[in-house]
């Protein structure tokens, strides 16, 4: 049986118990006779029963609503966890003190740190280049007060430190959220090492092609001069 049905049933039962007690008290203290052994059924008893039933219905609705809200919250958390766990990009959250408060599996793969190793660490000192740390501290003061910053709401190409100390190129999309009056930030980070490598190779090939075109053009000009 559903919990709300049990609540209504118990409320009705309590109403009956109050009615019985009320009838017995009337019989003992006010010398009202129980007609043929039948309990006295008067207006106060009816009010008690109806009151408990109404109270039970209201309480059952409140409990049912709370239960439904908890189920929806669990479903939302499960959906969010599935999204973050299967995302190819790193999803990292920073609290109002600059510490890492969320670290998904893609972040583990990119930076080679487990979530247990990353959570609670100061984000910029953990992943950022030391040469930019002072500038970061100044910018973080403003972010902590206003939720605004140079990188907030933008997608930037930066360098980040991997566990082995190697700097890798990343693409960072940063957003700010306010929770209970405090500013948190969420970063979606993509490792663009392969893209940068491909761009460098493409640039190299393009340069080689341009050089060959220049050489071929010069040869054609020389040949044309000889013909003349």
Short mmCIF file of N, CA, C and O in Angstrom, two decimals, residues 18-152:
data_model
loop_
_atom_site.label_atom_id
_atom_site.label_comp_id
_atom_site.label_asym_id
_atom_site.label_seq_id
_atom_site.Cartn_x
_atom_site.Cartn_y
_atom_site.Cartn_z
N UNK A 18 -10.19 8.24 19.15
CA UNK A 18 -10.60 9.41 19.91
C UNK A 18 -12.09 9.34 20.22
O UNK A 18 -12.55 9.69 21.33
N UNK A 19 -12.86 8.88 19.23
CA UNK A 19 -14.30 8.75 19.45
C UNK A 19 -14.59 7.76 20.58
O UNK A 19 -15.40 8.03 21.47
N UNK A 20 -13.88 6.62 20.57
CA UNK A 20 -14.07 5.61 21.61
C UNK A 20 -13.70 6.18 22.97
O UNK A 20 -14.44 6.03 23.95
N UNK A 21 -12.53 6.84 23.03
CA UNK A 21 -12.09 7.42 24.31
C UNK A 21 -13.08 8.47 24.79
O UNK A 21 -13.43 8.52 25.98
N UNK A 22 -13.56 9.30 23.86
CA UNK A 22 -14.51 10.35 24.22
C UNK A 22 -15.80 9.74 24.77
O UNK A 22 -16.35 10.22 25.77
N UNK A 23 -16.26 8.68 24.14
CA UNK A 23 -17.49 8.03 24.59
C UNK A 23 -17.30 7.40 25.97
O UNK A 23 -18.17 7.51 26.85
N UNK A 24 -16.15 6.75 26.18
CA UNK A 24 -15.88 6.13 27.48
C UNK A 24 -15.76 7.17 28.58
O UNK A 24 -16.24 6.97 29.70
N UNK A 25 -15.10 8.29 28.28
CA UNK A 25 -14.96 9.35 29.27
C UNK A 25 -16.32 9.94 29.61
O UNK A 25 -16.61 10.26 30.78
N UNK A 26 -17.16 10.14 28.58
CA UNK A 26 -18.51 10.64 28.84
C UNK A 26 -19.27 9.69 29.75
O UNK A 26 -20.04 10.10 30.64
N UNK A 27 -19.07 8.38 29.52
CA UNK A 27 -19.78 7.38 30.32
C UNK A 27 -19.29 7.36 31.76
O UNK A 27 -20.07 7.26 32.70
N UNK A 28 -17.96 7.53 31.95
CA UNK A 28 -17.39 7.43 33.30
C UNK A 28 -17.59 8.70 34.12
O UNK A 28 -17.92 8.64 35.30
N UNK A 29 -17.37 9.84 33.48
CA UNK A 29 -17.36 11.09 34.23
C UNK A 29 -18.69 11.85 34.18
O UNK A 29 -18.99 12.65 35.06
N UNK A 30 -19.43 11.65 33.09
CA UNK A 30 -20.68 12.40 32.96
C UNK A 30 -21.90 11.47 33.06
O UNK A 30 -23.01 11.88 32.82
N UNK A 31 -21.60 10.21 33.37
CA UNK A 31 -22.65 9.21 33.63
C UNK A 31 -23.63 9.05 32.47
O UNK A 31 -24.83 8.88 32.67
N UNK A 32 -23.08 9.18 31.27
CA UNK A 32 -23.91 8.93 30.10
C UNK A 32 -23.94 7.44 29.85
O UNK A 32 -22.90 6.79 29.80
N UNK A 33 -25.14 6.92 29.69
CA UNK A 33 -25.27 5.49 29.47
C UNK A 33 -24.95 5.13 28.02
O UNK A 33 -25.31 5.86 27.11
N UNK A 34 -24.27 3.99 27.87
CA UNK A 34 -24.02 3.47 26.53
C UNK A 34 -25.23 2.65 26.12
O UNK A 34 -25.47 1.56 26.65
N UNK A 35 -26.03 3.18 25.25
CA UNK A 35 -27.28 2.56 24.84
C UNK A 35 -27.02 1.21 24.20
O UNK A 35 -26.46 1.13 23.10
N UNK A 36 -27.43 0.12 24.90
CA UNK A 36 -27.26 -1.23 24.35
C UNK A 36 -25.82 -1.58 24.08
O UNK A 36 -25.55 -2.38 23.19
N UNK A 37 -24.90 -0.96 24.83
CA UNK A 37 -23.48 -1.25 24.62
C UNK A 37 -22.89 -0.52 23.44
O UNK A 37 -21.72 -0.68 23.12
N UNK A 38 -23.71 0.33 22.80
CA UNK A 38 -23.24 1.08 21.63
C UNK A 38 -22.63 2.39 22.08
O UNK A 38 -23.19 3.09 22.93
N UNK A 39 -21.46 2.72 21.53
CA UNK A 39 -20.78 3.95 21.90
C UNK A 39 -21.60 5.17 21.51
O UNK A 39 -22.34 5.16 20.52
N UNK A 40 -21.47 6.21 22.31
CA UNK A 40 -22.17 7.45 22.05
C UNK A 40 -21.59 8.10 20.80
O UNK A 40 -20.38 8.26 20.69
N UNK A 41 -22.42 8.47 19.88
CA UNK A 41 -21.96 9.15 18.66
C UNK A 41 -22.57 10.54 18.63
O UNK A 41 -23.73 10.72 18.26
N UNK A 42 -21.80 11.50 19.10
CA UNK A 42 -22.30 12.86 19.13
C UNK A 42 -21.50 13.73 18.18
O UNK A 42 -20.57 13.27 17.52
N UNK A 43 -21.83 15.01 18.13
CA UNK A 43 -21.18 15.94 17.20
C UNK A 43 -19.68 16.08 17.46
O UNK A 43 -18.90 16.06 16.50
N UNK A 44 -19.19 16.21 18.71
CA UNK A 44 -17.74 16.29 18.92
C UNK A 44 -16.99 15.09 18.38
O UNK A 44 -15.90 15.22 17.82
N UNK A 45 -17.58 13.91 18.55
CA UNK A 45 -16.92 12.71 18.03
C UNK A 45 -16.83 12.76 16.50
O UNK A 45 -15.80 12.41 15.91
N UNK A 46 -17.92 13.22 15.87
CA UNK A 46 -17.92 13.34 14.41
C UNK A 46 -16.87 14.35 13.95
O UNK A 46 -16.15 14.13 12.97
N UNK A 47 -16.74 15.46 14.69
CA UNK A 47 -15.74 16.48 14.35
C UNK A 47 -14.34 15.91 14.46
O UNK A 47 -13.47 16.17 13.61
N UNK A 48 -14.10 15.13 15.54
CA UNK A 48 -12.79 14.52 15.71
C UNK A 48 -12.45 13.62 14.52
O UNK A 48 -11.35 13.67 13.96
N UNK A 49 -13.38 12.78 14.14
CA UNK A 49 -13.14 11.83 13.04
C UNK A 49 -12.88 12.57 11.73
O UNK A 49 -11.92 12.29 11.02
N UNK A 50 -13.76 13.53 11.41
CA UNK A 50 -13.59 14.30 10.16
C UNK A 50 -12.29 15.08 10.19
O UNK A 50 -11.56 15.15 9.18
N UNK A 51 -11.96 15.66 11.34
CA UNK A 51 -10.73 16.43 11.47
C UNK A 51 -9.50 15.58 11.20
O UNK A 51 -8.59 15.99 10.48
N UNK A 52 -9.48 14.38 11.79
CA UNK A 52 -8.33 13.51 11.58
C UNK A 52 -8.24 13.03 10.13
O UNK A 52 -7.14 12.90 9.58
N UNK A 53 -9.39 12.78 9.51
CA UNK A 53 -9.38 12.36 8.10
C UNK A 53 -8.84 13.48 7.22
O UNK A 53 -8.00 13.26 6.34
N UNK A 54 -9.30 14.71 7.45
CA UNK A 54 -8.81 15.86 6.66
C UNK A 54 -7.31 16.05 6.88
O UNK A 54 -6.56 16.28 5.94
N UNK A 55 -6.91 15.97 8.16
CA UNK A 55 -5.48 16.09 8.47
C UNK A 55 -4.67 15.01 7.75
O UNK A 55 -3.60 15.27 7.19
N UNK A 56 -5.20 13.78 7.73
CA UNK A 56 -4.52 12.68 7.05
C UNK A 56 -4.40 12.91 5.56
O UNK A 56 -3.35 12.63 4.96
N UNK A 57 -5.47 13.44 4.94
CA UNK A 57 -5.44 13.71 3.50
C UNK A 57 -4.40 14.77 3.18
O UNK A 57 -3.61 14.63 2.24
N UNK A 58 -4.40 15.86 3.99
CA UNK A 58 -3.42 16.95 3.76
C UNK A 58 -2.00 16.43 3.94
O UNK A 58 -1.12 16.69 3.11
N UNK A 59 -1.77 15.68 5.03
CA UNK A 59 -0.44 15.15 5.30
C UNK A 59 -0.01 14.18 4.20
O UNK A 59 1.16 14.18 3.77
N UNK A 60 -0.95 13.36 3.72
CA UNK A 60 -0.63 12.41 2.66
C UNK A 60 -0.23 13.14 1.38
O UNK A 60 0.72 12.72 0.69
N UNK A 61 -0.93 14.23 1.07
CA UNK A 61 -0.57 15.00 -0.13
C UNK A 61 0.81 15.64 0.02
O UNK A 61 1.59 15.68 -0.93
N UNK A 62 1.10 16.15 1.21
CA UNK A 62 2.42 16.76 1.45
C UNK A 62 3.52 15.72 1.30
O UNK A 62 4.54 15.95 0.65
N UNK A 63 3.31 14.55 1.91
CA UNK A 63 4.30 13.48 1.84
C UNK A 63 4.48 13.00 0.40
O UNK A 63 5.60 12.78 -0.06
N UNK A 64 3.35 12.85 -0.32
CA UNK A 64 3.42 12.41 -1.71
C UNK A 64 4.18 13.42 -2.57
O UNK A 64 5.00 13.06 -3.42
N UNK A 65 3.91 14.73 -2.33
CA UNK A 65 4.62 15.78 -3.08
C UNK A 65 6.10 15.78 -2.78
O UNK A 65 6.93 15.92 -3.69
N UNK A 66 6.44 15.61 -1.51
CA UNK A 66 7.85 15.57 -1.12
C UNK A 66 8.54 14.36 -1.72
O UNK A 66 9.68 14.45 -2.20
N UNK A 67 7.85 13.23 -1.70
CA UNK A 67 8.41 12.01 -2.27
C UNK A 67 8.64 12.17 -3.77
O UNK A 67 9.68 11.75 -4.30
N UNK A 68 7.69 12.78 -4.45
CA UNK A 68 7.82 13.01 -5.89
C UNK A 68 8.98 13.96 -6.18
O UNK A 68 9.74 13.75 -7.13
N UNK A 69 9.10 15.01 -5.35
CA UNK A 69 10.20 15.96 -5.53
C UNK A 69 11.55 15.27 -5.34
O UNK A 69 12.51 15.53 -6.09
N UNK A 70 11.64 14.37 -4.35
CA UNK A 70 12.88 13.63 -4.12
C UNK A 70 13.20 12.72 -5.30
O UNK A 70 14.36 12.59 -5.71
N UNK A 71 12.16 12.09 -5.86
CA UNK A 71 12.36 11.21 -7.02
C UNK A 71 12.85 12.01 -8.23
O UNK A 71 13.75 11.58 -8.95
N UNK A 72 12.24 13.19 -8.44
CA UNK A 72 12.67 14.04 -9.55
C UNK A 72 14.10 14.53 -9.36
O UNK A 72 14.88 14.59 -10.33
N UNK A 73 14.45 14.86 -8.12
CA UNK A 73 15.82 15.29 -7.82
C UNK A 73 16.81 14.17 -8.10
O UNK A 73 17.87 14.40 -8.70
N UNK A 74 16.47 12.95 -7.69
CA UNK A 74 17.34 11.80 -7.94
C UNK A 74 17.49 11.55 -9.44
O UNK A 74 18.58 11.24 -9.92
N UNK A 75 16.38 11.68 -10.18
CA UNK A 75 16.43 11.49 -11.63
C UNK A 75 17.31 12.56 -12.28
O UNK A 75 18.10 12.25 -13.18
N UNK A 76 17.17 13.81 -11.81
CA UNK A 76 17.98 14.90 -12.37
C UNK A 76 19.46 14.68 -12.07
O UNK A 76 20.31 14.88 -12.95
N UNK A 77 19.76 14.27 -10.83
CA UNK A 77 21.15 14.02 -10.46
C UNK A 77 21.72 12.86 -11.27
O UNK A 77 22.88 12.92 -11.70
N UNK A 78 20.91 11.83 -11.50
CA UNK A 78 21.36 10.69 -12.28
C UNK A 78 21.63 11.10 -13.73
O UNK A 78 22.64 10.70 -14.34
N UNK A 79 20.72 11.92 -14.29
CA UNK A 79 20.90 12.39 -15.67
C UNK A 79 22.15 13.26 -15.78
O UNK A 79 22.95 13.11 -16.71
N UNK A 80 22.32 14.18 -14.81
CA UNK A 80 23.49 15.05 -14.81
C UNK A 80 24.77 14.24 -14.69
O UNK A 80 25.76 14.50 -15.38
N UNK A 81 24.77 13.24 -13.80
CA UNK A 81 25.95 12.39 -13.62
C UNK A 81 26.27 11.62 -14.89
O UNK A 81 27.43 11.49 -15.26
N UNK A 82 25.22 11.14 -15.58
CA UNK A 82 25.44 10.42 -16.83
C UNK A 82 26.07 11.33 -17.88
O UNK A 82 27.00 10.94 -18.59
N UNK A 83 25.56 12.57 -17.96
CA UNK A 83 26.09 13.52 -18.94
C UNK A 83 27.55 13.84 -18.65
O UNK A 83 28.40 13.82 -19.55
N UNK A 84 27.85 14.16 -17.39
CA UNK A 84 29.22 14.54 -17.04
C UNK A 84 30.19 13.36 -17.15
O UNK A 84 31.35 13.55 -17.49
N UNK A 85 29.69 12.16 -16.84
CA UNK A 85 30.57 10.98 -16.89
C UNK A 85 30.90 10.57 -18.31
O UNK A 85 31.96 9.99 -18.57
N UNK A 86 29.98 10.82 -19.24
CA UNK A 86 30.19 10.39 -20.63
C UNK A 86 30.72 11.52 -21.52
O UNK A 86 31.03 11.27 -22.69
N UNK A 87 30.81 12.73 -20.98
CA UNK A 87 31.30 13.86 -21.79
C UNK A 87 32.76 13.64 -22.17
O UNK A 87 33.57 13.16 -21.39
N UNK A 88 33.11 14.03 -23.39
CA UNK A 88 34.49 13.92 -23.85
C UNK A 88 35.34 15.09 -23.37
O UNK A 88 36.56 14.98 -23.31
N UNK A 89 34.69 16.21 -23.05
CA UNK A 89 35.40 17.37 -22.54
C UNK A 89 35.45 17.32 -21.02
O UNK A 89 34.53 16.80 -20.37
N UNK A 90 36.52 17.88 -20.48
CA UNK A 90 36.64 17.96 -19.02
C UNK A 90 35.64 18.99 -18.49
O UNK A 90 35.47 20.06 -19.07
N UNK A 91 34.97 18.63 -17.40
CA UNK A 91 34.07 19.55 -16.72
C UNK A 91 34.60 19.73 -15.31
O UNK A 91 34.66 18.78 -14.53
N UNK A 92 35.00 20.96 -15.01
CA UNK A 92 35.63 21.25 -13.73
C UNK A 92 34.90 22.43 -13.08
O UNK A 92 34.66 23.45 -13.73
N UNK A 93 34.56 22.28 -11.80
CA UNK A 93 33.90 23.35 -11.07
C UNK A 93 34.82 23.87 -9.97
O UNK A 93 35.50 23.10 -9.30
N UNK A 94 34.81 25.19 -9.82
CA UNK A 94 35.62 25.85 -8.79
C UNK A 94 34.70 26.57 -7.81
O UNK A 94 33.76 27.26 -8.22
N UNK A 95 34.94 26.39 -6.51
CA UNK A 95 34.09 27.04 -5.51
C UNK A 95 34.53 28.48 -5.26
O UNK A 95 35.44 28.99 -5.92
N UNK A 96 33.89 29.13 -4.28
CA UNK A 96 34.16 30.54 -4.05
C UNK A 96 35.52 30.80 -3.42
O UNK A 96 35.92 31.96 -3.28
N UNK A 97 36.22 29.74 -3.03
CA UNK A 97 37.58 29.90 -2.50
C UNK A 97 38.65 29.54 -3.53
O UNK A 97 39.84 29.54 -3.22
N UNK A 98 38.20 29.22 -4.75
CA UNK A 98 39.15 28.88 -5.81
C UNK A 98 39.56 27.43 -5.81
O UNK A 98 40.47 27.04 -6.56
N UNK A 99 38.89 26.60 -5.01
CA UNK A 99 39.23 25.17 -4.92
C UNK A 99 38.36 24.36 -5.87
O UNK A 99 37.21 24.71 -6.15
N UNK A 100 38.90 23.24 -6.34
CA UNK A 100 38.17 22.35 -7.24
C UNK A 100 37.09 21.62 -6.45
O UNK A 100 37.37 20.96 -5.46
N UNK A 101 35.83 21.73 -6.91
CA UNK A 101 34.72 21.07 -6.23
C UNK A 101 34.06 20.00 -7.11
O UNK A 101 33.21 19.26 -6.61
N UNK A 102 34.43 19.95 -8.37
CA UNK A 102 33.90 18.91 -9.26
C UNK A 102 34.94 18.59 -10.32
O UNK A 102 35.61 19.49 -10.85
N UNK A 103 35.07 17.29 -10.63
CA UNK A 103 36.13 16.82 -11.54
C UNK A 103 35.61 15.55 -12.22
O UNK A 103 35.51 14.51 -11.60
N UNK A 104 35.25 15.64 -13.49
CA UNK A 104 34.63 14.48 -14.15
C UNK A 104 35.67 13.54 -14.76
O UNK A 104 36.87 13.86 -14.80
N UNK A 105 35.26 12.35 -15.23
CA UNK A 105 36.21 11.38 -15.78
C UNK A 105 37.05 11.91 -16.94
O UNK A 105 38.21 11.52 -17.09
N UNK A 106 36.47 12.79 -17.78
CA UNK A 106 37.25 13.35 -18.90
C UNK A 106 38.40 14.20 -18.37
O UNK A 106 39.49 14.23 -18.97
N UNK A 107 38.18 14.90 -17.25
CA UNK A 107 39.26 15.68 -16.64
C UNK A 107 40.37 14.76 -16.15
O UNK A 107 41.56 15.08 -16.26
N UNK A 108 39.98 13.61 -15.61
CA UNK A 108 40.98 12.61 -15.18
C UNK A 108 41.83 12.16 -16.36
O UNK A 108 43.05 12.03 -16.26
N UNK A 109 41.17 11.94 -17.48
CA UNK A 109 41.86 11.45 -18.68
C UNK A 109 42.80 12.50 -19.25
O UNK A 109 43.93 12.20 -19.67
N UNK A 110 42.36 13.75 -19.28
CA UNK A 110 43.16 14.82 -19.88
C UNK A 110 44.36 15.19 -19.01
O UNK A 110 45.49 15.30 -19.49
N UNK A 111 44.11 15.37 -17.71
CA UNK A 111 45.15 15.89 -16.82
C UNK A 111 45.87 14.81 -16.01
O UNK A 111 46.84 15.11 -15.30
N UNK A 112 45.36 13.57 -16.08
CA UNK A 112 46.01 12.42 -15.44
C UNK A 112 45.92 12.44 -13.91
O UNK A 112 46.71 11.77 -13.23
N UNK A 113 44.98 13.20 -13.37
CA UNK A 113 44.73 13.20 -11.92
C UNK A 113 43.37 12.56 -11.67
O UNK A 113 42.41 12.85 -12.38
N UNK A 114 43.25 11.73 -10.63
CA UNK A 114 41.95 11.20 -10.26
C UNK A 114 41.15 12.30 -9.55
O UNK A 114 41.71 13.31 -9.11
N UNK A 115 39.85 12.07 -9.42
CA UNK A 115 39.01 13.07 -8.74
C UNK A 115 39.43 13.22 -7.28
O UNK A 115 39.39 14.33 -6.72
N UNK A 116 39.84 12.11 -6.65
CA UNK A 116 40.28 12.19 -5.25
C UNK A 116 41.52 13.07 -5.11
O UNK A 116 41.68 13.78 -4.11
N UNK A 117 42.39 13.03 -6.10
CA UNK A 117 43.60 13.85 -6.05
C UNK A 117 43.30 15.32 -6.37
O UNK A 117 44.00 16.21 -5.87
N UNK A 118 42.29 15.56 -7.17
CA UNK A 118 42.02 16.93 -7.63
C UNK A 118 41.10 17.71 -6.70
O UNK A 118 41.30 18.91 -6.49
N UNK A 119 40.09 17.06 -6.14
CA UNK A 119 39.10 17.77 -5.33
C UNK A 119 39.75 18.44 -4.12
O UNK A 119 40.54 17.85 -3.40
N UNK A 120 39.38 19.71 -3.94
CA UNK A 120 39.90 20.48 -2.82
C UNK A 120 41.17 21.24 -3.11
O UNK A 120 41.58 22.10 -2.33
N UNK A 121 41.80 20.96 -4.25
CA UNK A 121 43.03 21.66 -4.62
C UNK A 121 42.69 23.03 -5.20
O UNK A 121 41.66 23.21 -5.83
N UNK A 122 43.60 24.00 -4.99
CA UNK A 122 43.41 25.31 -5.62
C UNK A 122 43.57 25.15 -7.12
O UNK A 122 44.62 24.69 -7.60
N UNK A 123 42.55 25.51 -7.86
CA UNK A 123 42.48 25.19 -9.29
C UNK A 123 43.66 25.74 -10.09
O UNK A 123 44.32 24.99 -10.81
N UNK A 124 43.93 27.03 -9.96
CA UNK A 124 44.95 27.62 -10.81
C UNK A 124 46.34 27.12 -10.43
O UNK A 124 47.18 26.88 -11.30
N UNK A 125 46.60 26.95 -9.13
CA UNK A 125 47.89 26.43 -8.71
C UNK A 125 48.06 24.98 -9.15
O UNK A 125 49.17 24.51 -9.37
N UNK A 126 46.95 24.29 -9.32
CA UNK A 126 46.96 22.88 -9.69
C UNK A 126 47.19 22.69 -11.18
O UNK A 126 47.95 21.81 -11.60
N UNK A 127 46.53 23.54 -12.00
CA UNK A 127 46.57 23.34 -13.45
C UNK A 127 47.22 24.49 -14.21
O UNK A 127 47.63 24.31 -15.36
N UNK A 128 47.27 25.66 -13.59
CA UNK A 128 47.76 26.84 -14.30
C UNK A 128 49.27 26.97 -14.28
O UNK A 128 49.97 26.37 -13.47
N UNK A 129 49.76 27.76 -15.20
CA UNK A 129 51.19 28.04 -15.28
C UNK A 129 51.60 28.98 -14.14
O UNK A 129 50.91 29.96 -13.88
N UNK A 130 52.72 28.70 -13.46
CA UNK A 130 53.16 29.56 -12.35
C UNK A 130 53.38 31.01 -12.78
O UNK A 130 53.20 31.93 -11.97
N UNK A 131 53.75 31.23 -14.03
CA UNK A 131 54.04 32.59 -14.47
C UNK A 131 52.79 33.46 -14.55
O UNK A 131 52.89 34.69 -14.64
N UNK A 132 51.61 32.84 -14.51
CA UNK A 132 50.37 33.61 -14.58
C UNK A 132 49.65 33.67 -13.23
O UNK A 132 48.54 34.22 -13.15
N UNK A 133 50.27 33.13 -12.18
CA UNK A 133 49.56 32.97 -10.91
C UNK A 133 49.20 34.31 -10.27
O UNK A 133 48.09 34.48 -9.75
N UNK A 134 50.10 35.26 -10.27
CA UNK A 134 49.83 36.55 -9.65
C UNK A 134 48.68 37.28 -10.34
O UNK A 134 47.82 37.87 -9.69
N UNK A 135 48.68 37.23 -11.68
CA UNK A 135 47.58 37.86 -12.43
C UNK A 135 46.25 37.17 -12.11
O UNK A 135 45.20 37.82 -12.00
N UNK A 136 46.31 35.84 -11.95
CA UNK A 136 45.10 35.09 -11.60
C UNK A 136 44.55 35.53 -10.24
O UNK A 136 43.34 35.74 -10.07
N UNK A 137 45.42 35.70 -9.24
CA UNK A 137 44.97 36.08 -7.90
C UNK A 137 44.27 37.43 -7.91
O UNK A 137 43.26 37.62 -7.23
N UNK A 138 44.79 38.36 -8.69
CA UNK A 138 44.15 39.66 -8.78
C UNK A 138 42.78 39.56 -9.44
O UNK A 138 41.80 40.17 -8.99
N UNK A 139 42.70 38.77 -10.50
CA UNK A 139 41.43 38.59 -11.19
C UNK A 139 40.41 37.84 -10.34
O UNK A 139 39.20 38.12 -10.41
N UNK A 140 40.90 36.91 -9.51
CA UNK A 140 39.98 36.11 -8.70
C UNK A 140 39.29 36.96 -7.62
O UNK A 140 38.14 36.69 -7.26
N UNK A 141 39.97 37.96 -7.11
CA UNK A 141 39.36 38.85 -6.12
C UNK A 141 38.10 39.50 -6.70
O UNK A 141 37.07 39.58 -6.04
N UNK A 142 38.21 39.95 -7.92
CA UNK A 142 37.06 40.58 -8.59
C UNK A 142 35.96 39.56 -8.84
O UNK A 142 34.78 39.83 -8.61
N UNK A 143 36.34 38.37 -9.28
CA UNK A 143 35.35 37.33 -9.55
C UNK A 143 34.60 36.96 -8.28
O UNK A 143 33.38 36.78 -8.29
N UNK A 144 35.31 36.83 -7.17
CA UNK A 144 34.69 36.42 -5.91
C UNK A 144 33.63 37.42 -5.46
O UNK A 144 32.62 37.04 -4.87
N UNK A 145 33.84 38.70 -5.75
CA UNK A 145 32.90 39.74 -5.34
C UNK A 145 31.75 39.94 -6.32
O UNK A 145 30.62 40.22 -5.91
N UNK A 146 32.04 39.80 -7.59
CA UNK A 146 31.05 40.19 -8.62
C UNK A 146 30.63 39.05 -9.55
O UNK A 146 29.63 39.18 -10.26
N UNK A 147 31.41 37.97 -9.62
CA UNK A 147 31.12 36.91 -10.59
C UNK A 147 31.56 37.27 -11.99
O UNK A 147 31.24 36.57 -12.95
N UNK A 148 32.33 38.36 -12.11
CA UNK A 148 32.82 38.80 -13.41
C UNK A 148 34.33 38.58 -13.51
O UNK A 148 35.04 38.54 -12.51
N UNK A 149 34.79 38.43 -14.74
CA UNK A 149 36.21 38.23 -14.96
C UNK A 149 36.54 38.23 -16.44
O UNK A 149 35.64 38.15 -17.29
N UNK A 150 37.82 38.29 -16.74
CA UNK A 150 38.25 38.37 -18.13
C UNK A 150 37.79 37.15 -18.94
O UNK A 150 37.39 37.27 -20.09
N UNK A 151 37.84 35.98 -18.31
CA UNK A 151 37.54 34.74 -19.05
C UNK A 151 36.07 34.33 -18.96
O UNK A 151 35.63 33.45 -19.70
N UNK A 152 35.30 34.94 -18.05
CA UNK A 152 33.91 34.53 -17.83
C UNK A 152 33.06 34.83 -19.06
O UNK A 152 33.09 35.95 -19.59
#
